[in-house]
Short mmCIF file of C-alpha atoms and ligand atoms in Angstrom, two decimals:
data_model
loop_
_atom_site.label_atom_id
_atom_site.label_comp_id
_atom_site.label_asym_id
_atom_site.label_seq_id
_atom_site.Cartn_x
_atom_site.Cartn_y
_atom_site.Cartn_z
CA UNK A 1 24.41 101.21 107.66
CA UNK A 2 24.78 103.24 111.25
CA UNK A 3 21.98 105.36 113.27
CA UNK A 4 21.18 108.44 111.75
CA UNK A 5 19.06 111.76 111.64
CA UNK A 6 18.93 113.67 108.63
CA UNK A 7 17.54 117.14 108.60
CA UNK A 8 17.46 119.79 105.88
CA UNK A 9 15.01 122.93 105.82
CA UNK A 10 16.41 124.49 102.83
CA UNK A 11 13.78 125.47 100.42
CA UNK A 12 15.25 125.02 96.77
CA UNK A 13 14.29 127.32 93.78
CA UNK A 14 15.31 125.54 90.75
CA UNK A 15 15.24 127.04 87.28
CA UNK A 16 15.50 129.68 84.70
CA UNK A 17 13.99 133.11 85.64
CA UNK A 18 13.54 132.23 89.32
CA UNK A 19 15.10 135.00 91.17
CA UNK A 20 11.71 137.12 90.83
CA UNK A 21 10.68 134.65 93.64
CA UNK A 22 12.72 136.55 96.14
CA UNK A 23 9.60 138.91 96.20
CA UNK A 24 7.86 136.34 97.65
CA UNK A 25 10.95 134.52 99.47
CA UNK A 26 12.23 137.75 101.51
CA UNK A 27 10.11 138.89 103.95
CA UNK A 28 8.58 142.13 102.83
CA UNK A 29 9.67 144.28 106.04
CA UNK A 30 12.72 142.85 105.80
CA UNK A 31 16.68 144.71 106.34
CA UNK A 32 18.29 143.03 103.75
CA UNK A 33 22.26 142.93 103.34
CA UNK A 34 23.14 141.57 99.98
CA UNK A 35 26.28 140.01 99.99
CA UNK A 36 28.50 139.18 97.23
CA UNK A 37 32.02 138.61 95.39
CA UNK A 38 34.59 140.76 93.66
CA UNK A 39 32.82 141.91 90.92
CA UNK A 40 30.65 139.20 88.58
CA UNK A 41 27.12 139.85 90.03
CA UNK A 42 27.65 143.12 88.92
CA UNK A 43 28.90 141.99 85.37
CA UNK A 44 26.78 139.59 84.72
CA UNK A 45 23.64 141.72 85.39
CA UNK A 46 22.93 139.34 88.39
CA UNK A 47 22.84 141.88 91.35
CA UNK A 48 20.43 144.31 89.44
CA UNK A 49 18.32 141.33 88.94
CA UNK A 50 18.32 140.53 92.85
CA UNK A 51 17.74 144.21 93.37
CA UNK A 52 14.53 144.33 91.11
CA UNK A 53 13.42 141.60 92.60
CA UNK A 54 13.56 143.02 95.87
CA UNK A 55 11.97 145.87 94.95
CA UNK A 56 8.87 144.79 94.20
CA UNK A 57 6.20 145.01 96.30
CA UNK A 58 7.92 145.89 99.43
CA UNK A 59 9.06 148.03 102.07
CA UNK A 60 12.14 146.34 102.34
CA UNK A 61 15.35 148.08 103.31
CA UNK A 62 18.34 146.99 101.19
CA UNK A 63 21.80 147.77 101.73
CA UNK A 64 24.64 145.74 99.96
CA UNK A 65 28.07 144.72 100.90
CA UNK A 66 30.78 143.65 98.34
CA UNK A 67 34.08 142.66 97.84
CA UNK A 68 33.91 139.06 99.68
CA UNK A 69 37.22 137.05 98.37
CA UNK A 70 37.35 133.94 96.73
CA UNK A 71 38.49 131.84 100.00
CA UNK A 72 36.83 134.42 101.98
CA UNK A 73 38.59 136.42 104.16
CA UNK A 74 37.91 136.69 108.06
CA UNK A 75 38.44 140.31 108.57
CA UNK A 76 36.30 141.43 105.08
CA UNK A 77 33.77 139.29 106.99
CA UNK A 78 34.45 141.28 110.45
CA UNK A 79 33.49 144.89 107.90
CA UNK A 80 30.02 142.49 106.97
CA UNK A 81 29.38 142.18 110.22
CA UNK A 82 29.44 145.53 111.69
CA UNK A 83 27.51 146.87 109.04
CA UNK A 84 24.85 143.97 109.81
CA UNK A 85 24.73 145.85 113.24
CA UNK A 86 25.17 149.62 112.05
CA UNK A 87 22.23 148.75 109.95
CA UNK A 88 20.17 146.86 112.11
CA UNK A 89 19.68 143.77 109.30
CA UNK A 90 17.81 141.14 109.97
CA UNK A 91 18.00 139.09 106.76
CA UNK A 92 21.18 138.25 104.68
CA UNK A 93 20.87 137.62 100.99
CA UNK A 94 24.15 135.89 99.31
CA UNK A 95 24.72 136.23 95.70
CA UNK A 96 27.81 133.92 94.54
CA UNK A 97 29.22 131.11 95.20
CA UNK A 98 30.63 129.22 98.14
CA UNK A 99 33.00 131.55 99.02
CA UNK A 100 29.93 134.31 99.33
CA UNK A 101 27.78 131.75 100.81
CA UNK A 102 30.08 130.72 103.50
CA UNK A 103 31.01 134.15 104.16
CA UNK A 104 27.75 135.08 104.62
CA UNK A 105 27.19 132.31 106.89
CA UNK A 106 29.59 132.91 109.09
CA UNK A 107 28.22 136.94 109.29
CA UNK A 108 25.07 135.54 110.08
CA UNK A 109 26.88 133.77 113.06
CA UNK A 110 29.45 136.34 114.34
CA UNK A 111 27.12 139.63 114.18
CA UNK A 112 26.26 139.12 117.85
CA UNK A 113 29.59 138.92 119.16
CA UNK A 114 30.16 142.33 119.40
CA UNK A 115 32.55 144.65 122.03
CA UNK A 116 30.94 145.20 125.66
CA UNK A 117 31.52 149.07 125.21
CA UNK A 118 30.12 149.15 120.98
CA UNK A 119 27.32 147.39 120.35
CA UNK A 120 28.02 148.05 116.45
CA UNK A 121 31.56 146.10 116.22
CA UNK A 122 32.32 142.84 116.45
CA UNK A 123 34.80 141.42 118.69
CA UNK A 124 37.88 140.14 116.72
CA UNK A 125 38.80 138.18 119.34
CA UNK A 126 35.22 136.51 119.96
CA UNK A 127 34.92 135.74 116.61
CA UNK A 128 38.16 134.30 115.85
CA UNK A 129 37.53 131.91 118.93
CA UNK A 130 34.11 131.13 117.61
CA UNK A 131 35.76 129.96 114.36
CA UNK A 132 38.25 127.82 115.98
CA UNK A 133 35.32 126.19 117.75
CA UNK A 134 33.93 125.79 114.55
CA UNK A 135 31.12 128.24 115.57
CA UNK A 136 29.36 125.06 117.51
CA UNK A 137 28.63 127.45 120.80
CA UNK A 138 26.92 130.01 118.79
CA UNK A 139 23.61 129.96 119.57
CA UNK A 140 22.22 132.53 117.39
CA UNK A 141 21.94 134.07 113.74
CA UNK A 142 20.99 136.26 111.38
CA UNK A 143 18.33 134.64 108.57
CA UNK A 144 20.02 133.88 105.44
CA UNK A 145 18.87 132.89 101.62
CA UNK A 146 21.35 132.74 98.55
CA UNK A 147 21.13 133.39 94.99
CA UNK A 148 24.09 130.29 94.58
CA UNK A 149 26.59 131.45 90.49
CA UNK A 150 28.58 128.71 90.94
CA UNK A 151 28.04 124.86 91.25
CA UNK A 152 30.83 123.67 93.38
CA UNK A 153 30.58 123.65 97.12
CA UNK A 154 27.07 122.70 97.97
CA UNK A 155 26.96 125.49 100.06
CA UNK A 156 23.80 126.69 99.01
CA UNK A 157 21.97 123.66 100.85
CA UNK A 158 23.96 123.01 103.37
CA UNK A 159 25.10 124.29 107.27
CA UNK A 160 28.66 124.46 107.15
CA UNK A 161 31.36 126.72 105.66
CA UNK A 162 35.30 127.44 105.40
CA UNK A 163 36.66 130.81 106.58
CA UNK A 164 40.45 131.99 105.33
CA UNK A 165 43.24 134.20 107.30
CA UNK A 166 45.85 135.36 105.36
CA UNK A 167 47.27 136.98 108.29
CA UNK A 168 46.71 133.54 110.66
CA UNK A 169 47.85 131.30 107.60
CA UNK A 170 44.64 129.09 108.63
CA UNK A 171 41.66 128.41 106.88
CA UNK A 172 39.20 126.60 109.05
CA UNK A 173 35.97 124.88 108.53
CA UNK A 174 32.73 125.52 110.61
CA UNK A 175 29.15 124.27 110.89
CA UNK A 176 25.93 125.57 112.60
CA UNK A 177 22.18 124.47 111.64
CA UNK A 178 21.62 128.01 112.47
CA UNK A 179 22.94 128.77 109.13
CA UNK A 180 20.91 126.50 106.74
CA UNK A 181 20.05 128.86 104.30
CA UNK A 182 16.11 129.58 104.43
CA UNK A 183 16.02 129.28 100.91
CA UNK A 184 18.63 129.04 97.50
CA UNK A 185 17.50 129.98 94.43
CA UNK A 186 19.47 127.94 91.58
CA UNK A 187 19.11 129.18 88.37
CA UNK A 188 20.78 127.57 85.86
CA UNK A 189 21.34 130.02 83.23
CA UNK A 190 23.37 132.57 86.24
CA UNK A 191 26.38 129.87 85.93
CA UNK A 192 26.69 130.18 81.65
CA UNK A 193 29.09 133.90 82.37
CA UNK A 194 31.44 131.31 84.44
CA UNK A 195 35.00 130.93 82.75
CA UNK A 196 35.91 127.18 81.87
CA UNK A 197 38.20 127.22 85.30
CA UNK A 198 35.56 127.80 87.33
CA UNK A 199 33.18 125.37 85.85
CA UNK A 200 35.88 122.62 86.27
CA UNK A 201 36.95 123.34 89.81
CA UNK A 202 33.04 123.47 90.79
CA UNK A 203 32.91 119.57 88.91
CA UNK A 204 36.01 118.22 90.65
CA UNK A 205 34.59 119.59 94.21
CA UNK A 206 31.28 117.95 93.71
CA UNK A 207 33.44 114.93 92.66
CA UNK A 208 35.59 114.73 95.67
CA UNK A 209 33.03 115.35 97.93
CA UNK A 210 30.87 112.78 96.90
CA UNK A 211 34.03 110.75 97.38
CA UNK A 212 34.78 111.81 100.86
CA UNK A 213 31.74 110.26 101.96
CA UNK A 214 31.62 107.03 99.92
CA UNK A 215 35.30 106.05 99.36
CA UNK A 216 35.72 104.55 103.21
CA UNK A 217 34.65 101.23 103.71
CA UNK A 218 30.94 99.55 103.59
CA UNK A 219 28.46 99.19 105.87
CA UNK A 220 25.89 97.86 103.68
CA UNK A 221 24.17 101.70 102.93
CA UNK A 222 22.54 100.70 99.36
CA UNK A 223 20.57 103.85 99.13
CA UNK A 224 23.56 106.17 99.79
CA UNK A 225 26.07 103.77 97.86
CA UNK A 226 23.98 103.75 94.53
CA UNK A 227 23.27 107.93 94.99
CA UNK A 228 26.79 108.37 95.38
CA UNK A 229 28.05 106.58 92.44
CA UNK A 230 25.42 107.99 90.33
CA UNK A 231 26.51 111.65 91.52
CA UNK A 232 29.72 110.35 90.50
CA UNK A 233 28.85 109.16 86.78
CA UNK A 234 27.29 112.20 86.25
CA UNK A 235 29.90 114.30 87.05
CA UNK A 236 32.16 112.29 84.86
CA UNK A 237 29.80 112.35 81.77
CA UNK A 238 28.48 115.73 81.82
CA UNK A 239 31.74 117.28 83.09
CA UNK A 240 32.93 115.64 79.84
CA UNK A 241 30.26 117.62 77.63
CA UNK A 242 30.16 120.85 79.50
CA UNK A 243 34.13 121.07 78.51
CA UNK A 244 33.29 120.63 74.92
CA UNK A 245 30.04 122.52 74.74
CA UNK A 246 29.77 125.07 77.55
CA UNK A 247 26.69 126.76 76.41
CA UNK A 248 24.53 123.68 77.08
CA UNK A 249 21.73 124.76 79.49
CA UNK A 250 20.45 121.14 79.89
CA UNK A 251 24.02 119.98 80.77
CA UNK A 252 23.92 123.04 83.05
CA UNK A 253 21.32 122.23 84.77
CA UNK A 254 22.46 118.54 85.80
CA UNK A 255 25.83 119.66 87.18
CA UNK A 256 24.09 122.31 89.14
CA UNK A 257 21.76 119.84 90.92
CA UNK A 258 24.32 117.13 91.41
CA UNK A 259 26.72 119.61 93.18
CA UNK A 260 23.90 120.54 94.83
CA UNK A 261 23.25 116.93 96.22
CA UNK A 262 27.04 115.97 96.44
CA UNK A 263 26.97 117.76 99.99
CA UNK A 264 23.55 118.67 101.32
CA UNK A 265 23.92 115.68 103.78
CA UNK A 266 22.11 113.38 101.77
CA UNK A 267 24.89 110.54 101.11
CA UNK A 268 26.50 111.28 104.04
CA UNK A 269 23.87 109.87 106.63
CA UNK A 270 24.73 106.80 108.24
CA UNK A 271 28.06 106.43 106.97
CA UNK A 272 31.58 106.62 107.54
CA UNK A 273 33.46 109.99 106.10
CA UNK A 274 36.89 110.31 105.30
CA UNK A 275 37.66 114.18 104.62
CA UNK A 276 41.56 113.88 104.63
CA UNK A 277 41.91 115.32 101.30
CA UNK A 278 40.13 118.34 102.17
CA UNK A 279 41.93 118.66 105.34
CA UNK A 280 45.30 118.69 103.30
CA UNK A 281 43.65 120.62 100.69
CA UNK A 282 42.64 123.72 103.15
CA UNK A 283 46.30 123.97 104.21
CA UNK A 284 47.72 123.66 100.52
CA UNK A 285 44.93 127.10 99.71
CA UNK A 286 45.93 128.58 102.52
CA UNK A 287 49.69 128.21 102.04
CA UNK A 288 49.78 128.99 98.01
CA UNK A 289 46.31 130.23 97.07
CA UNK A 290 45.44 127.12 94.90
CA UNK A 291 41.94 127.20 94.34
CA UNK A 292 39.88 124.57 96.45
CA UNK A 293 39.19 122.67 93.98
CA UNK A 294 42.57 122.06 92.75
CA UNK A 295 43.92 120.95 96.02
CA UNK A 296 41.65 118.07 96.08
CA UNK A 297 42.82 116.93 92.56
CA UNK A 298 46.03 117.19 93.43
CA UNK A 299 45.57 114.89 96.68
CA UNK A 300 42.80 112.54 95.64
CA UNK A 301 44.73 110.32 93.94
CA UNK A 302 47.42 109.79 96.34
CA UNK A 303 45.23 109.49 98.83
CA UNK A 304 43.38 106.57 97.09
CA UNK A 305 46.72 105.01 96.67
CA UNK A 306 48.41 105.72 100.29
CA UNK A 307 45.00 104.45 102.12
CA UNK A 308 43.96 101.35 99.40
CA UNK A 309 44.49 98.62 101.74
CA UNK A 310 41.79 100.57 104.89
CA UNK A 311 39.82 101.06 101.42
CA UNK A 312 40.06 98.00 99.42
CA UNK A 313 36.43 96.72 99.48
CA UNK A 314 34.99 100.07 98.35
CA UNK A 315 37.99 100.72 95.83
CA UNK A 316 36.93 97.65 93.98
CA UNK A 317 33.26 98.77 94.20
CA UNK A 318 34.21 101.93 93.00
CA UNK A 319 36.11 100.51 89.79
CA UNK A 320 33.13 98.25 89.12
CA UNK A 321 30.36 100.44 89.61
CA UNK A 322 31.37 103.59 88.66
CA UNK A 323 34.46 103.22 85.92
CA UNK A 324 32.51 99.66 84.90
CA UNK A 325 35.92 97.55 85.18
CA UNK A 326 34.67 93.89 85.54
CA UNK A 327 37.58 92.06 84.14
CA UNK A 328 37.81 88.98 86.20
CA UNK A 329 41.68 88.39 84.52
CA UNK A 330 42.98 90.95 86.88
CA UNK A 331 43.98 90.75 90.60
CA UNK A 332 42.52 93.15 93.08
CA UNK A 333 45.70 95.64 92.73
CA UNK A 334 45.58 95.94 89.00
CA UNK A 335 41.58 96.75 89.09
CA UNK A 336 42.14 99.54 91.86
CA UNK A 337 45.53 100.88 90.18
CA UNK A 338 43.37 100.91 87.24
CA UNK A 339 40.38 102.83 88.62
CA UNK A 340 42.50 105.48 90.02
CA UNK A 341 44.11 106.21 87.36
CA UNK A 342 40.69 106.51 85.38
CA UNK A 343 40.14 108.77 88.07
CA UNK A 344 43.30 111.02 87.46
CA UNK A 345 43.07 111.00 83.78
CA UNK A 346 39.25 112.38 84.09
CA UNK A 347 40.82 115.30 86.13
CA UNK A 348 43.59 115.99 83.42
CA UNK A 349 40.81 115.75 80.79
CA UNK A 350 39.30 118.97 82.70
CA UNK A 351 42.19 120.44 82.75
CA UNK A 352 43.28 120.28 86.57
CA UNK A 353 46.29 119.42 88.27
CA UNK A 354 46.88 116.05 89.48
CA UNK A 355 50.35 116.54 91.07
CA UNK A 356 51.90 119.29 93.13
CA UNK A 357 54.63 119.71 90.31
CA UNK A 358 51.31 120.41 88.26
CA UNK A 359 51.07 123.27 90.82
CA UNK A 360 54.34 124.36 90.16
CA UNK A 361 55.31 123.12 93.84
CA UNK A 362 58.03 120.31 94.68
CA UNK A 363 58.69 118.08 97.71
CA UNK A 364 59.71 121.30 99.60
CA UNK A 365 56.20 122.32 100.05
CA UNK A 366 55.75 118.98 102.13
CA UNK A 367 57.10 120.12 105.91
CA UNK A 368 54.98 123.56 105.88
CA UNK A 369 52.03 121.69 105.34
CA UNK A 370 52.44 119.08 107.74
CA UNK A 371 53.43 121.94 110.23
CA UNK A 372 50.08 124.04 109.74
CA UNK A 373 48.05 120.61 109.96
CA UNK A 374 49.63 120.23 113.23
CA UNK A 375 48.71 123.47 114.43
CA UNK A 376 45.31 123.17 113.00
CA UNK A 377 45.20 119.51 115.05
CA UNK A 378 44.41 118.19 111.78
CA UNK A 379 46.44 114.73 113.18
CA UNK A 380 43.53 112.19 112.98
CA UNK A 381 41.69 112.45 109.98
CA UNK A 382 39.76 109.91 107.75
CA UNK A 383 37.21 107.30 108.36
CA UNK A 384 39.09 105.63 111.33
CA UNK A 385 40.52 108.63 112.73
CA UNK A 386 43.78 107.11 112.31
CA UNK A 387 45.66 109.37 109.16
CA UNK A 388 48.33 110.94 111.11
CA UNK A 389 50.86 113.29 110.39
CA UNK A 390 53.14 110.58 108.92
CA UNK A 391 50.15 109.35 106.59
CA UNK A 392 49.49 112.94 105.26
CA UNK A 393 53.31 112.89 104.56
CA UNK A 394 53.38 110.18 102.59
CA UNK A 395 50.32 111.34 100.73
CA UNK A 396 52.06 114.49 99.85
CA UNK A 397 55.27 112.46 99.14
CA UNK A 398 53.10 110.72 96.57
CA UNK A 399 51.30 113.90 95.44
CA UNK A 400 55.07 115.59 94.25
CA UNK A 401 54.92 113.96 90.51
CA UNK A 402 51.63 112.43 89.15
CA UNK A 403 52.29 108.55 87.67
CA UNK A 404 52.58 108.42 84.18
CA UNK A 405 48.92 108.00 82.70
O1 NZQ B 501 34.20 136.86 93.15
P1 NZQ B 501 33.72 136.70 92.08
O2 NZQ B 501 33.48 138.18 91.35
O3 NZQ B 501 31.72 136.77 92.32
O4 NZQ B 501 34.07 135.77 90.97
C1 NZQ B 501 34.07 134.68 91.54
C2 NZQ B 501 35.35 133.69 92.41
O5 NZQ B 501 36.36 134.80 91.17
C3 NZQ B 501 33.48 133.98 90.59
N1 NZQ B 501 32.26 133.62 89.91
C4 NZQ B 501 31.22 132.88 90.90
N2 NZQ B 501 30.20 133.15 89.96
C5 NZQ B 501 30.48 133.56 88.67
C6 NZQ B 501 31.89 133.70 88.70
N3 NZQ B 501 32.36 134.26 87.81
C7 NZQ B 501 31.60 134.71 86.51
N4 NZQ B 501 30.32 134.12 86.69
C8 NZQ B 501 29.62 133.82 87.80
N5 NZQ B 501 28.64 133.11 87.56
O6 NZQ B 501 33.89 132.40 90.63
C9 NZQ B 501 35.04 132.49 91.61
C10 NZQ B 501 35.06 131.56 92.72
O7 NZQ B 501 33.98 131.84 93.39
P2 NZQ B 501 34.17 130.71 95.19
O8 NZQ B 501 32.57 131.42 95.66
O9 NZQ B 501 35.38 131.03 95.50
O10 NZQ B 501 33.67 129.44 94.41
P3 NZQ B 501 33.66 128.17 94.87
O11 NZQ B 501 31.65 128.03 95.14
O12 NZQ B 501 33.79 127.11 94.16
O13 NZQ B 501 33.61 128.45 96.65
C11 NZQ B 501 34.87 127.75 96.95
C12 NZQ B 501 35.05 128.41 98.58
O14 NZQ B 501 34.02 127.34 99.01
C13 NZQ B 501 34.86 126.30 100.44
C14 NZQ B 501 36.30 126.46 99.63
O15 NZQ B 501 36.83 125.85 100.62
C15 NZQ B 501 36.51 127.70 99.15
O16 NZQ B 501 36.66 129.07 100.14
N6 NZQ B 501 33.79 125.12 100.12
C16 NZQ B 501 32.54 125.21 100.80
C17 NZQ B 501 31.99 124.25 101.38
C18 NZQ B 501 30.85 124.23 102.09
N7 NZQ B 501 30.28 125.47 102.59
O17 NZQ B 501 30.20 122.98 102.14
C19 NZQ B 501 32.58 122.61 100.89
C20 NZQ B 501 33.61 122.93 100.00
O18 NZQ B 501 34.28 121.67 100.12
C21 NZQ B 501 34.52 124.10 100.14
O19 NZQ B 501 35.67 123.97 101.27
ZN1 ZN B 502 35.21 121.17 98.99
#
């Protein structure tokens, strides 16, 4: 196991009916901006529940900013940041999924980057420069809390995010310890209104988050490996249950907590990490507006096949400990291909794409993605930093059509 420091200050408030805790969690004299997405927070009644909780026992001033897109847009977030300055906001409350939470983290970071001659307007150039350097150089942020409505990204308990710019055809990651949420409320009943598509996306995103931190090479990290393997098995079991029994609240609870644990830093401590699937996936989303999680299920099997030599030890461990493939009469390659096939079939069971063709794309999609990867300096990916554009091209070529199941 490699050296590491682990720090995660997020208070998690888990369970049915916990939104009312907001009256204790948000400072009573705060000037709060509630941020939310395209409409689900209103439709499901969650926004009203949040506003009622904030109005209890307080002198809080509450403002709202809605319309943060799925795959949050840089230009929309600039407007939210201007609203922070206009109303002198000192607390952001994100109500939604990864897009609203990531967008709000970004707003919390860029609000101080104002124009020289107008302290209410955020400088577009400074904000873009900040994003292209991952927001690492920003040294202040507005406090933020979240009410999670879709288990998927783990953004509710981490310090990262991803922002899209359609005009620049870029979807860029950022991160700063300043934007760990002060708290996140995880009420599993709020996920019951999710369309099946989003429930499946969430299971798949969480699954691939685990794989990015697990399927690399062994460093004798027994805790991280055992924890990661358990999270994968829970997602396989509960993903199958929720597909057939969407109202099963106990299953929803387990999926919600698993997705949070998949990307709150714990299983990623002291171990090598890959993230090739995610970096190529971001370009697929930004060029073709494919849901984030679906870009991952398209790419992961091909990443596993293309990199099976360098990932051999962990692929065999994954086959044994996650899929129970313990046959001794088969050679390593057969065992590995079986585990990759089981993974692909699991994604298919959830109704998720496993090839570019499943997303109505063909090999002509490959070169524009390679160009974007180069433009975004995504040229040394993976746990060894060796996955160059040629490797990414091979991965995409493998992903054009899926192997027969
Ligand atoms: O916009 P609204 O109307 O709220 O609808 C949303 C959206 O259309 C809807 N939804 C959310 N909660 C709902 C609901 N509909 C009904 N009932 C509810 N309770 O679901 C749709 C998808 O929402 P979104 O927030 O986009 O989904 P998700 O949580 O999967 O977030 C995806 C974004 O997170 C980023 C992705 O790149 C993508 O932009 N990621 C963030 C990460 C992080 N911060 O650590 C890591 C991930 O790898 C990922 O990159
Ligand atoms: Zn993801």
